[in-house]
mmCIF file of C-alpha atoms in Angstrom:
data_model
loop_
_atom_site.group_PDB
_atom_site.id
_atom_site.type_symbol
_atom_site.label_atom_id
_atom_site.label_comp_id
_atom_site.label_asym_id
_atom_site.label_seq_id
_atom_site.Cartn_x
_atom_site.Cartn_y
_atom_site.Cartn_z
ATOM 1 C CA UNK I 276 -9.789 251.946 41.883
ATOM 2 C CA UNK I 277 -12.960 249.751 42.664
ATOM 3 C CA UNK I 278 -15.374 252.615 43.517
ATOM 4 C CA UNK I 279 -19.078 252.124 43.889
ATOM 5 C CA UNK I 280 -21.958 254.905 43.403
ATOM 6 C CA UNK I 281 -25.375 254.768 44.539
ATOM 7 C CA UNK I 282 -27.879 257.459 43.921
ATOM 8 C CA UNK I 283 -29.713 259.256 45.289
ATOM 9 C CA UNK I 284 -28.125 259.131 48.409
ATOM 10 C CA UNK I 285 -31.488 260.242 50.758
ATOM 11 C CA UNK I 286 -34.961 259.824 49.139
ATOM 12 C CA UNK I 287 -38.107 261.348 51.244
ATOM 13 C CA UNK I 288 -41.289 259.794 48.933
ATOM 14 C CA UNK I 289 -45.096 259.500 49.970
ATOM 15 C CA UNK I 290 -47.020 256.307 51.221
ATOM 16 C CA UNK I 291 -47.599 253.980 47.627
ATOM 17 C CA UNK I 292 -44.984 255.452 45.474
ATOM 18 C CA UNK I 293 -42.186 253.906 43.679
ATOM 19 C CA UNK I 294 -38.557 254.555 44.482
ATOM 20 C CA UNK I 295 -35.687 253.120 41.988
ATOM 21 C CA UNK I 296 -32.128 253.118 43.684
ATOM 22 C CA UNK I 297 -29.138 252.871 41.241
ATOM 23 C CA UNK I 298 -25.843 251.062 42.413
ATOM 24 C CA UNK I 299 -22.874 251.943 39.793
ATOM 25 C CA UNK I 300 -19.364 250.058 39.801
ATOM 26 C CA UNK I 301 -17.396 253.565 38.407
ATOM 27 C CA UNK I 302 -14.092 251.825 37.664
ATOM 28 C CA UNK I 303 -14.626 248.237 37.014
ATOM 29 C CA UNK I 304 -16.827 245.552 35.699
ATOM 30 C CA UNK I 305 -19.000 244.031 38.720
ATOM 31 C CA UNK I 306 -19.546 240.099 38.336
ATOM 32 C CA UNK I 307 -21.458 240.507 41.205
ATOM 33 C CA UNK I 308 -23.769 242.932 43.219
ATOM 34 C CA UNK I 309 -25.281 242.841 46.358
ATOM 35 C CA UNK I 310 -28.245 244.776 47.911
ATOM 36 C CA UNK I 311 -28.324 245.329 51.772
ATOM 37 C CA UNK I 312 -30.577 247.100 54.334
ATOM 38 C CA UNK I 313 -29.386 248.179 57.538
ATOM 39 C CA UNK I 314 -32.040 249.182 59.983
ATOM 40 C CA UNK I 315 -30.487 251.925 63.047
ATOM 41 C CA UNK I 316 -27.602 250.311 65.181
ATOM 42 C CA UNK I 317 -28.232 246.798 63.479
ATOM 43 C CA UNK I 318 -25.642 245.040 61.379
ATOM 44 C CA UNK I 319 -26.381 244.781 57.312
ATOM 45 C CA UNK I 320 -29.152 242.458 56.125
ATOM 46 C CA UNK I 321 -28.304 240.830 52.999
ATOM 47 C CA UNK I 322 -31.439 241.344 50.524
ATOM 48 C CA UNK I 323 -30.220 239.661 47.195
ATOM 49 C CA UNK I 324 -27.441 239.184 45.129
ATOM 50 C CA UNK I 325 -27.440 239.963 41.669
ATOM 51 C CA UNK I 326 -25.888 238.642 38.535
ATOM 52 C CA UNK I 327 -25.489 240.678 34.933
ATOM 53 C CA UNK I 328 -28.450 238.877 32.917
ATOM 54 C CA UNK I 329 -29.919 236.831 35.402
ATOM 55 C CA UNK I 330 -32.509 237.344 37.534
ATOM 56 C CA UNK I 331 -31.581 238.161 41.401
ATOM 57 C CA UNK I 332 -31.240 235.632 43.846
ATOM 58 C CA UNK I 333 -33.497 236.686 47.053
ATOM 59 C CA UNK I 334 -32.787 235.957 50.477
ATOM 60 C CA UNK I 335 -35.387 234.236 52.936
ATOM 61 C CA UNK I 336 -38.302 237.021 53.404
ATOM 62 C CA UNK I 337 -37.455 239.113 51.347
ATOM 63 C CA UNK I 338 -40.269 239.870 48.906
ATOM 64 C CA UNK I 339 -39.078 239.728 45.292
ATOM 65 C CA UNK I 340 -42.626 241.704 44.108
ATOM 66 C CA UNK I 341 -41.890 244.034 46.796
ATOM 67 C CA UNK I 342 -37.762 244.706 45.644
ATOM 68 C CA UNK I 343 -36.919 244.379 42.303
ATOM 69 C CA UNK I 344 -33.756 244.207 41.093
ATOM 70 C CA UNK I 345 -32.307 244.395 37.103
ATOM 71 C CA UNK I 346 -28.694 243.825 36.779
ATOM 72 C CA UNK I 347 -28.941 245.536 33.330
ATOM 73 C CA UNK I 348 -25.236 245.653 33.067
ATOM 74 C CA UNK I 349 -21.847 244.820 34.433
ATOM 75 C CA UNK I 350 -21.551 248.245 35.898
ATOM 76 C CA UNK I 351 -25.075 248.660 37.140
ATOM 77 C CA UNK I 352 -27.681 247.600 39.427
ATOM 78 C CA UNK I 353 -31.319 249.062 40.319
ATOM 79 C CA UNK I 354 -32.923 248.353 42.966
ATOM 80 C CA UNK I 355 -36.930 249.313 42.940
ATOM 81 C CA UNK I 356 -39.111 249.764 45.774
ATOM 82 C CA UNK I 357 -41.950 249.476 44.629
ATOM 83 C CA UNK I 358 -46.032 250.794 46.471
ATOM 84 C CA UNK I 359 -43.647 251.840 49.695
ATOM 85 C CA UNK I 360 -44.656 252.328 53.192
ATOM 86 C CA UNK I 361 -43.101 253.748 56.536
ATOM 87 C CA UNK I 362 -41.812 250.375 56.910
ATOM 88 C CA UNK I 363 -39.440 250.302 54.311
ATOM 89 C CA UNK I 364 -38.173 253.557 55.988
ATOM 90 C CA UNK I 365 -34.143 252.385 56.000
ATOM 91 C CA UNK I 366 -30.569 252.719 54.309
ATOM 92 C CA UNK I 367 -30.073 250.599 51.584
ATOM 93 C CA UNK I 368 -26.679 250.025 50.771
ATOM 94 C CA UNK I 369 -25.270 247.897 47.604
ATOM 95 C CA UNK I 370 -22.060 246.604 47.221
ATOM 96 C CA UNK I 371 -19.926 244.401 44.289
ATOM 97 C CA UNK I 372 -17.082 242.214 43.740
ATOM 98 C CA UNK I 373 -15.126 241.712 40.527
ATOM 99 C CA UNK I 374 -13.205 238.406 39.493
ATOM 100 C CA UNK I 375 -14.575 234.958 40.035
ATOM 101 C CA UNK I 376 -14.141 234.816 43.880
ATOM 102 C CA UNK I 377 -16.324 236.306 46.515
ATOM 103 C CA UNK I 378 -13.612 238.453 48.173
ATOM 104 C CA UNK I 379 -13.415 241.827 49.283
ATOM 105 C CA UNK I 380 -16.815 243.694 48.549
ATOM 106 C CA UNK I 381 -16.560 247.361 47.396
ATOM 107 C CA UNK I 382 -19.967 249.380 48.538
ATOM 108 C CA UNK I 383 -21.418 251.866 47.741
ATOM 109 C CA UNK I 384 -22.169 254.835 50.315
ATOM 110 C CA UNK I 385 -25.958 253.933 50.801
ATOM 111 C CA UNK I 386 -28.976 255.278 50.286
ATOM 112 C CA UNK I 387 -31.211 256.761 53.228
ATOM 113 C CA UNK I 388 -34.943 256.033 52.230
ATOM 114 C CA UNK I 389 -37.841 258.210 53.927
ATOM 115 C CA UNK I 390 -41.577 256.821 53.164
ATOM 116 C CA UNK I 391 -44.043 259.378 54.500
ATOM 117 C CA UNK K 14 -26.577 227.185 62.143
ATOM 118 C CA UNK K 15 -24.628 230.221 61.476
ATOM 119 C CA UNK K 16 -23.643 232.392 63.485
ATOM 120 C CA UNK K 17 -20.998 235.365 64.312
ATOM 121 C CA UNK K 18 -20.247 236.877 67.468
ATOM 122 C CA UNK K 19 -18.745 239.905 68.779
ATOM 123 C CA UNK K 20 -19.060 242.259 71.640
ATOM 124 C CA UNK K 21 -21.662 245.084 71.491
ATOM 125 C CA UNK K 22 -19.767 248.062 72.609
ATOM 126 C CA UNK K 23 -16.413 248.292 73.661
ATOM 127 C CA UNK K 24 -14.617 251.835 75.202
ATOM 128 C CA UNK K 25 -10.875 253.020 74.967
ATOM 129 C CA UNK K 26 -8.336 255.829 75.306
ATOM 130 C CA UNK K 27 -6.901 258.125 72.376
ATOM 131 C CA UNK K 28 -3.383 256.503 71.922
ATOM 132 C CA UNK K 29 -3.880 253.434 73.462
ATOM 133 C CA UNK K 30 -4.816 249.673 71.994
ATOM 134 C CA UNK K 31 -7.902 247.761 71.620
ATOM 135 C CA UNK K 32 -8.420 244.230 70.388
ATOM 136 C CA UNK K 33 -12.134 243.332 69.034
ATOM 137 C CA UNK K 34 -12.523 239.512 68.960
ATOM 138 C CA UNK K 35 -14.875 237.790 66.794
ATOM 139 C CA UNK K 36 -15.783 234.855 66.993
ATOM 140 C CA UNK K 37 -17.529 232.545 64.212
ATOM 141 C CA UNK K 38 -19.773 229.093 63.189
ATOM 142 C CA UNK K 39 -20.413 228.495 59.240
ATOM 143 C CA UNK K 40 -21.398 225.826 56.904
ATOM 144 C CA UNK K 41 -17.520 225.742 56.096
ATOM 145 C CA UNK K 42 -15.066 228.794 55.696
ATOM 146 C CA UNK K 43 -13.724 230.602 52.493
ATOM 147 C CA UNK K 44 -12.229 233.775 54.782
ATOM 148 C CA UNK K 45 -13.055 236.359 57.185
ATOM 149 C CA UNK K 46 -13.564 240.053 56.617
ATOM 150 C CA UNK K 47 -13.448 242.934 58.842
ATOM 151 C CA UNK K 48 -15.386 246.894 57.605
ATOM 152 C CA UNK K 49 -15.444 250.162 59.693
ATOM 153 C CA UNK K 50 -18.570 251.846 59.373
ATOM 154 C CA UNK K 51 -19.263 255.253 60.295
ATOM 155 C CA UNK K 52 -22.593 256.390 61.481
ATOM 156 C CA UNK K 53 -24.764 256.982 58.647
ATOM 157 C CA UNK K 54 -22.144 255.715 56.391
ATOM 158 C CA UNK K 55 -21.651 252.403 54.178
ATOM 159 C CA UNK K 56 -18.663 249.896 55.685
ATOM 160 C CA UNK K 57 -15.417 250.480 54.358
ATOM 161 C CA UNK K 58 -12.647 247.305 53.933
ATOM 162 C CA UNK K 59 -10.644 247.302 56.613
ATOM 163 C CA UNK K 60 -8.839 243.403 56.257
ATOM 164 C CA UNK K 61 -9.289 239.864 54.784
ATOM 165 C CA UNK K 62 -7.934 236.892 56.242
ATOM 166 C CA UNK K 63 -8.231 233.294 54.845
ATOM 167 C CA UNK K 64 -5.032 231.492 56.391
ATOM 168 C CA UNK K 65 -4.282 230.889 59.738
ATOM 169 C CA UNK K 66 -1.622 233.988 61.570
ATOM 170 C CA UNK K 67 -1.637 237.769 61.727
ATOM 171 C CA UNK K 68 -1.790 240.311 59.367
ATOM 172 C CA UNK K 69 -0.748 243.656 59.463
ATOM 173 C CA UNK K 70 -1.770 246.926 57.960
ATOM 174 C CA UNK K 71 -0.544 249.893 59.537
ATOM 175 C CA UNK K 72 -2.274 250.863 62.641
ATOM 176 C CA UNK K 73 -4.612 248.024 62.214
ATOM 177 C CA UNK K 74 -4.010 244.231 62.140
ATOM 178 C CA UNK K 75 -6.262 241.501 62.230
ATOM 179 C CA UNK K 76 -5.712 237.790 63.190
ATOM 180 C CA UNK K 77 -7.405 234.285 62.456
ATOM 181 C CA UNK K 78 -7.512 230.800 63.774
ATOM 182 C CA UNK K 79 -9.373 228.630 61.751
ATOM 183 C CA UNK K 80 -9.224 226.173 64.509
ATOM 184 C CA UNK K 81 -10.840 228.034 67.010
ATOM 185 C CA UNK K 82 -13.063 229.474 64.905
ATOM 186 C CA UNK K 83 -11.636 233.573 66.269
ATOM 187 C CA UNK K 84 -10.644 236.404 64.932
ATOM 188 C CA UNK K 85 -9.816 239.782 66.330
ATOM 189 C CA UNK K 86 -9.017 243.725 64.944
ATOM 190 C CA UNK K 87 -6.333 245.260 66.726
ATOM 191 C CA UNK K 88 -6.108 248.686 66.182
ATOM 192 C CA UNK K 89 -3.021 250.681 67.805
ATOM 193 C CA UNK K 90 -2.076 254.387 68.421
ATOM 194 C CA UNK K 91 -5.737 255.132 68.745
ATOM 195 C CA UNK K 92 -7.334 258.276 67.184
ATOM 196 C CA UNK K 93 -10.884 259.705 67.883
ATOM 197 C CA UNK K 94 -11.604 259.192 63.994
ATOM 198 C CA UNK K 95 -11.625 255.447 64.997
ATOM 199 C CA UNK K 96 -14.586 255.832 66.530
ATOM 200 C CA UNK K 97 -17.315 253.871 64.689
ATOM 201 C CA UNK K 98 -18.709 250.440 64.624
ATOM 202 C CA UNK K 99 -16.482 247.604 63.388
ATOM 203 C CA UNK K 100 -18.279 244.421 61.585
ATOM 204 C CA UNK K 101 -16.613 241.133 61.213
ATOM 205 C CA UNK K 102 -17.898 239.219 58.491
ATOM 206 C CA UNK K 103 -17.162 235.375 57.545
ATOM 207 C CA UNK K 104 -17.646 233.965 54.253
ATOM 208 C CA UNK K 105 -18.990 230.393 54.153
ATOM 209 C CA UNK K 106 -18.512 227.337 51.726
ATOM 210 C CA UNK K 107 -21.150 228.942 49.458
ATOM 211 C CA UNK K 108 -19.051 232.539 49.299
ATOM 212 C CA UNK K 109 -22.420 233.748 51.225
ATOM 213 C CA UNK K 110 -21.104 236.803 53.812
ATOM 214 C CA UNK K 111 -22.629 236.383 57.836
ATOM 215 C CA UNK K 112 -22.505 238.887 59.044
ATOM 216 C CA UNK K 113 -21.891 240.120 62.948
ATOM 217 C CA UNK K 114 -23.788 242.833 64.410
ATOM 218 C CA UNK K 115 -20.839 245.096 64.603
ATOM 219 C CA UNK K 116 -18.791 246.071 67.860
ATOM 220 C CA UNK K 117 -19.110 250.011 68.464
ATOM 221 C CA UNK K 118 -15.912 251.924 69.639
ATOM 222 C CA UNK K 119 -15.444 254.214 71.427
ATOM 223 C CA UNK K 120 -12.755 256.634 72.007
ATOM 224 C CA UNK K 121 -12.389 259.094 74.745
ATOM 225 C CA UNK K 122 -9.747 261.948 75.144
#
């Protein structure tokens, strides 16, 4: 148990469009969800966490207009990318726990976004 | 501040053993987490530890002192699928995960 999609799993888009990553908990309700970005050789970079109903908590820098996340559900998260450029060229990953603590996080296999 | 550290690349033989040591500094402590990631792949759980002492999963085991403030992956019988980059991760009093920048293995014939 405790799998986690994402899809798609590789995006290519153009300079200015729109890109919506989904993040899926297949087998179990997700009280939490967590959006990363991992640049080449560098460790994960936390983004924002996400609650079902609330709005996302960002981390330092990280543009909320720029990312948008809905938690629409227990078993799913979207990430948005929204008027992307080159720069946000990287592999998103999400990940989510279940049960009250913060303990092991189940992620998903990533997404590999391509802005042209 | 926070901070995690852990070497950048470390090299071993097919069979033998390697230790990766992390070593930590968070606003408090609620565990510490090692992942195996592959290239081009998301982590994968490899161990949790929270109390003091070594735990052991098959070919890997991982130990912490909470004292020191260190943790290390050992992973035995080596196998050239171990080859990939190994994160340690502590949890601090806020259950907010810092992160290391991962140790790459890898394993020669």
């Amino acid at each position: 148990g405790a799998v986690v999609s994402q899809h798609p799993s590789r995006v290519i888009c153009k300079s200015g469009t729109s890109v919506k990553i989904e993040c899926r908990s297949l087998d179990f309700q997700a009280t939490t969800m967590f959006w990363y970005r991992q640049f080449p050789k560098k460790s994960l970079m936390l983004m924002a966490t996400s609650n079902e109903g609330s709005k996302a908590t960002y981390e330092q820098g990280v543009e909320k207009d720029k990312f948008l996340i809905n938690h629409a559900s227990l078993t799913l998260s979207t990430l948005t990318v929204t008027s992307a450029h080159p720069e946000d060229s990287s592999f998103y990953i999400c990940s989510a726990t279940r049960g009250e603590l913060y303990n092991e996080q189940f992620f998903g296999p990533g997404t590999r976004l391509t802005v042209l | 501040g926070q901070n995690i550290d852990q070497p950048t690349e470390m090299t071993a033989t097919e069979g033998a053993i390697v230790q990766i040591n992390c070593t930590y500094q968070t606003s408090g402590f609620n565990g510490l987490f090692w992942y195996q990631q592959h290239a081009g792949e998301a982590p994968t759980f490899l161990s949790y530890n929270v109390l003091d002492g070594l735990e052991e999963k098959g070919r890997f085991s991982s130990f912490l002192s909470r004292s020191k403030g260190y943790s290390y992956l050992l992973l035995k019988e080596l196998q050239m699928k171990d080859s990939a980059s190994y994160l340690c991760a502590a949890l601090d009093s806020n259950y907010q995960l810092i992160w290391g920048a991962g140790t790459k293995l890898i394993i020669k014939p």
